[in-house]
XYZ file of C-alpha atoms in Angstrom:
246
model
C 66.918 -83.488 -187.026
C 65.728 -81.822 -183.758
C 63.151 -83.644 -181.019
C 61.060 -80.553 -181.513
C 61.102 -81.768 -185.706
C 59.139 -85.091 -185.351
C 55.597 -84.449 -187.197
C 52.666 -84.388 -185.123
C 49.445 -86.094 -187.379
C 45.315 -85.224 -188.330
C 42.960 -88.081 -188.272
C 40.923 -85.931 -191.218
C 38.167 -88.490 -191.109
C 37.049 -91.956 -190.257
C 38.806 -91.593 -186.745
C 37.969 -94.576 -184.954
C 37.744 -97.174 -187.464
C 40.940 -97.744 -186.543
C 39.869 -99.726 -183.635
C 38.612 -103.468 -183.916
C 35.401 -103.236 -182.455
C 34.393 -100.457 -184.882
C 36.207 -101.841 -188.421
C 35.208 -105.731 -187.556
C 31.489 -104.316 -187.575
C 31.756 -102.358 -190.815
C 35.191 -101.930 -193.127
C 36.381 -98.507 -193.501
C 38.979 -96.075 -193.632
C 40.827 -93.497 -191.533
C 42.293 -90.342 -193.317
C 45.716 -88.855 -191.945
C 47.812 -86.331 -192.893
C 51.194 -85.649 -191.232
C 51.750 -82.406 -189.887
C 55.162 -80.618 -189.912
C 55.576 -78.938 -185.650
C 55.195 -75.630 -186.203
C 53.157 -75.052 -183.250
C 53.377 -77.052 -179.831
C 50.446 -78.734 -179.812
C 49.165 -79.758 -176.633
C 49.347 -82.624 -175.016
C 45.904 -84.756 -174.472
C 44.087 -83.052 -177.632
C 44.276 -85.440 -180.056
C 47.204 -84.375 -182.158
C 48.708 -87.939 -181.519
C 51.558 -86.146 -179.082
C 51.689 -89.322 -176.958
C 52.938 -91.580 -180.105
C 55.154 -88.674 -180.356
C 56.794 -88.617 -177.935
C 57.159 -92.744 -178.059
C 58.433 -91.802 -181.358
C 61.632 -89.560 -180.174
C 62.150 -92.304 -177.229
C 62.956 -94.470 -179.811
C 64.886 -92.954 -182.485
C 66.135 -89.951 -179.923
C 67.595 -87.888 -183.539
C 65.252 -88.760 -186.236
C 62.269 -90.663 -188.267
C 64.946 -93.334 -189.832
C 65.610 -93.525 -193.343
C 63.119 -97.317 -195.103
C 60.402 -98.736 -195.145
C 58.292 -96.142 -193.397
C 55.308 -98.850 -193.231
C 57.660 -100.821 -190.854
C 58.674 -97.790 -189.220
C 55.379 -96.582 -188.319
C 55.115 -100.143 -187.148
C 58.141 -100.686 -185.653
C 56.505 -97.679 -183.235
C 52.958 -98.912 -182.840
C 54.713 -102.139 -180.794
C 56.671 -99.863 -178.963
C 54.088 -97.899 -177.913
C 51.894 -101.042 -178.002
C 53.988 -103.647 -175.431
C 51.980 -106.928 -174.829
C 49.710 -106.540 -171.970
C 48.617 -103.191 -173.157
C 45.605 -102.847 -171.813
C 43.775 -99.888 -174.300
C 45.660 -100.214 -177.384
C 46.531 -96.988 -179.362
C 45.269 -96.802 -182.954
C 47.530 -97.809 -185.461
C 46.361 -94.380 -187.354
C 48.680 -92.334 -184.943
C 52.085 -93.958 -185.873
C 50.774 -94.405 -189.488
C 49.936 -90.738 -188.750
C 53.537 -89.634 -187.265
C 55.753 -91.399 -190.076
C 53.952 -91.912 -193.138
C 53.942 -88.335 -195.443
C 51.768 -86.750 -196.888
C 47.986 -87.359 -197.160
C 47.448 -91.252 -196.653
C 44.054 -93.669 -196.403
C 44.409 -96.667 -193.413
C 41.823 -98.796 -194.596
C 41.034 -101.007 -191.531
C 38.922 -104.841 -191.736
C 38.357 -105.991 -188.198
C 42.421 -105.351 -186.667
C 44.667 -102.988 -185.122
C 46.890 -102.485 -188.820
C 45.607 -101.802 -191.627
C 44.992 -103.887 -194.636
C 46.386 -101.832 -197.472
C 46.508 -97.736 -197.723
C 46.441 -95.444 -200.297
C 49.203 -92.275 -200.366
C 48.710 -88.633 -202.076
C 51.938 -87.662 -202.222
C 51.240 -84.629 -204.326
C 51.980 -81.349 -204.096
C 49.061 -79.522 -205.221
C 46.201 -81.069 -203.966
C 48.769 -81.390 -200.751
C 48.745 -77.381 -200.633
C 45.328 -77.096 -201.457
C 44.518 -79.181 -198.507
C 46.854 -76.746 -196.055
C 45.039 -73.841 -197.234
C 41.064 -74.473 -196.584
C 41.965 -76.297 -193.157
C 42.120 -74.189 -190.034
C 42.455 -74.999 -186.639
C 41.161 -73.126 -183.414
C 42.224 -74.302 -179.840
C 40.383 -75.574 -177.283
C 41.927 -76.845 -173.733
C 43.220 -80.503 -173.485
C 41.339 -83.215 -172.536
C 41.000 -83.481 -168.662
C 43.109 -86.060 -166.713
C 39.888 -87.905 -165.433
C 38.064 -87.897 -168.881
C 37.061 -91.155 -170.909
C 35.523 -91.167 -174.049
C 34.449 -94.900 -173.773
C 32.463 -94.705 -170.725
C 29.165 -94.201 -173.063
C 28.819 -95.605 -176.472
C 26.919 -96.678 -178.936
C 28.771 -98.102 -181.509
C 26.608 -100.234 -184.424
C 27.207 -101.573 -187.922
C 24.840 -98.714 -188.567
C 26.809 -95.872 -186.988
C 29.858 -97.404 -188.422
C 28.931 -97.597 -191.433
C 27.934 -94.054 -191.724
C 31.324 -92.996 -190.879
C 32.990 -95.442 -193.712
C 31.089 -94.037 -196.200
C 31.472 -90.151 -195.051
C 35.543 -91.102 -195.093
C 35.165 -92.388 -198.637
C 33.672 -89.070 -199.449
C 36.531 -87.008 -197.728
C 39.039 -89.287 -199.950
C 36.937 -88.740 -203.120
C 36.751 -84.938 -202.927
C 40.376 -84.391 -201.884
C 41.159 -86.204 -205.043
C 39.265 -84.368 -206.801
C 40.090 -80.945 -204.808
C 36.100 -79.895 -204.094
C 36.430 -77.938 -201.368
C 32.594 -78.476 -200.727
C 32.536 -81.647 -201.016
C 34.965 -82.176 -198.412
C 33.540 -80.070 -196.450
C 30.304 -81.973 -196.333
C 32.133 -85.159 -195.805
C 34.247 -84.385 -192.651
C 31.050 -82.490 -191.041
C 29.348 -86.452 -191.872
C 32.562 -88.437 -189.896
C 32.957 -86.228 -187.356
C 28.460 -86.389 -186.855
C 29.617 -89.957 -187.250
C 31.536 -90.060 -184.605
C 29.616 -88.496 -181.688
C 26.858 -90.346 -182.324
C 29.309 -93.255 -181.483
C 31.614 -90.963 -179.084
C 29.103 -89.352 -177.848
C 31.502 -88.185 -174.429
C 33.890 -86.664 -177.292
C 31.757 -83.153 -176.877
C 30.403 -81.586 -174.399
C 28.218 -78.258 -173.880
C 31.047 -75.619 -173.978
C 32.499 -77.069 -176.802
C 29.533 -77.155 -178.457
C 29.445 -73.888 -177.757
C 32.772 -72.716 -179.081
C 31.612 -75.059 -182.332
C 28.906 -72.614 -182.611
C 30.481 -69.334 -182.673
C 32.063 -70.715 -186.090
C 29.531 -73.068 -188.231
C 28.593 -69.656 -190.283
C 31.443 -69.160 -191.036
C 33.203 -72.462 -192.542
C 32.129 -75.558 -194.792
C 32.717 -78.510 -192.312
C 34.145 -79.515 -188.861
C 35.493 -81.599 -187.061
C 37.252 -82.303 -183.408
C 40.618 -83.469 -183.007
C 41.784 -86.795 -182.211
C 39.265 -88.779 -179.677
C 37.528 -84.773 -179.016
C 37.063 -84.183 -174.921
C 38.946 -80.996 -176.210
C 42.205 -80.222 -178.190
C 41.294 -78.707 -181.499
C 38.330 -77.910 -183.608
C 39.068 -78.273 -186.632
C 37.296 -76.345 -189.743
C 37.624 -76.806 -193.391
C 36.876 -73.440 -195.053
C 37.877 -70.760 -197.944
C 38.295 -67.957 -196.006
C 39.903 -66.728 -192.408
C 38.542 -68.298 -189.604
C 39.392 -66.066 -186.663
C 41.229 -66.665 -183.790
C 43.031 -69.873 -186.137
C 45.869 -71.488 -186.956
C 47.131 -73.034 -190.271
C 49.428 -76.144 -190.525
C 51.879 -77.335 -192.912
C 51.672 -80.827 -194.094
C 55.005 -82.712 -194.155
C 55.651 -83.590 -197.963
C 57.514 -86.655 -199.028
C 61.261 -86.795 -198.407
């Protein structure tokens, strides 16, 4: 495997619950998928490129064989050595290393207390078919999503419930329910972290809303990619392939 073949990750719902200051208020899951590097996704765009670079630095050629959760924890520790001021969420390392769709359940710690996996090709292929990514632009270097937050128990619970609804809809392959849950997850995120979005991002989003069932921003927002759930093609969008079980 070449360096360029290391996977990226997408967080589908529940993003921010991997931060203890959120999940300690109300526990919940982050849903991630590991995706094949069919595109050179932009840095600073919510696709876990920084964790991916650390994976390449750590392993150079390939993600080793062995216990995937232990390997993800190794990557997490490598990226966040003692004294790290801002700890990258563990959904990044887990999202890269664990194939398929994963439900990472957090209840106040940096590492999830349990992980549920979906490796069923039928579900993963169905999900691939309905996700569409519209490129925006990389986050600005002075972007600070933490400069203005509204993290409360009520908002954390709202985010947690949306992620749970998304998980159930994925297992049921209910596209309308999935779109609604991902939109609700995104809305909960931007209530807690208003700097995730800007007027120019909302302008682009508004152009596509009528064509989609749900939407979100990749990663911590501020740019990156708009991710849409749709039964029909989205203009100017790309599609991804989920990394299947090895």
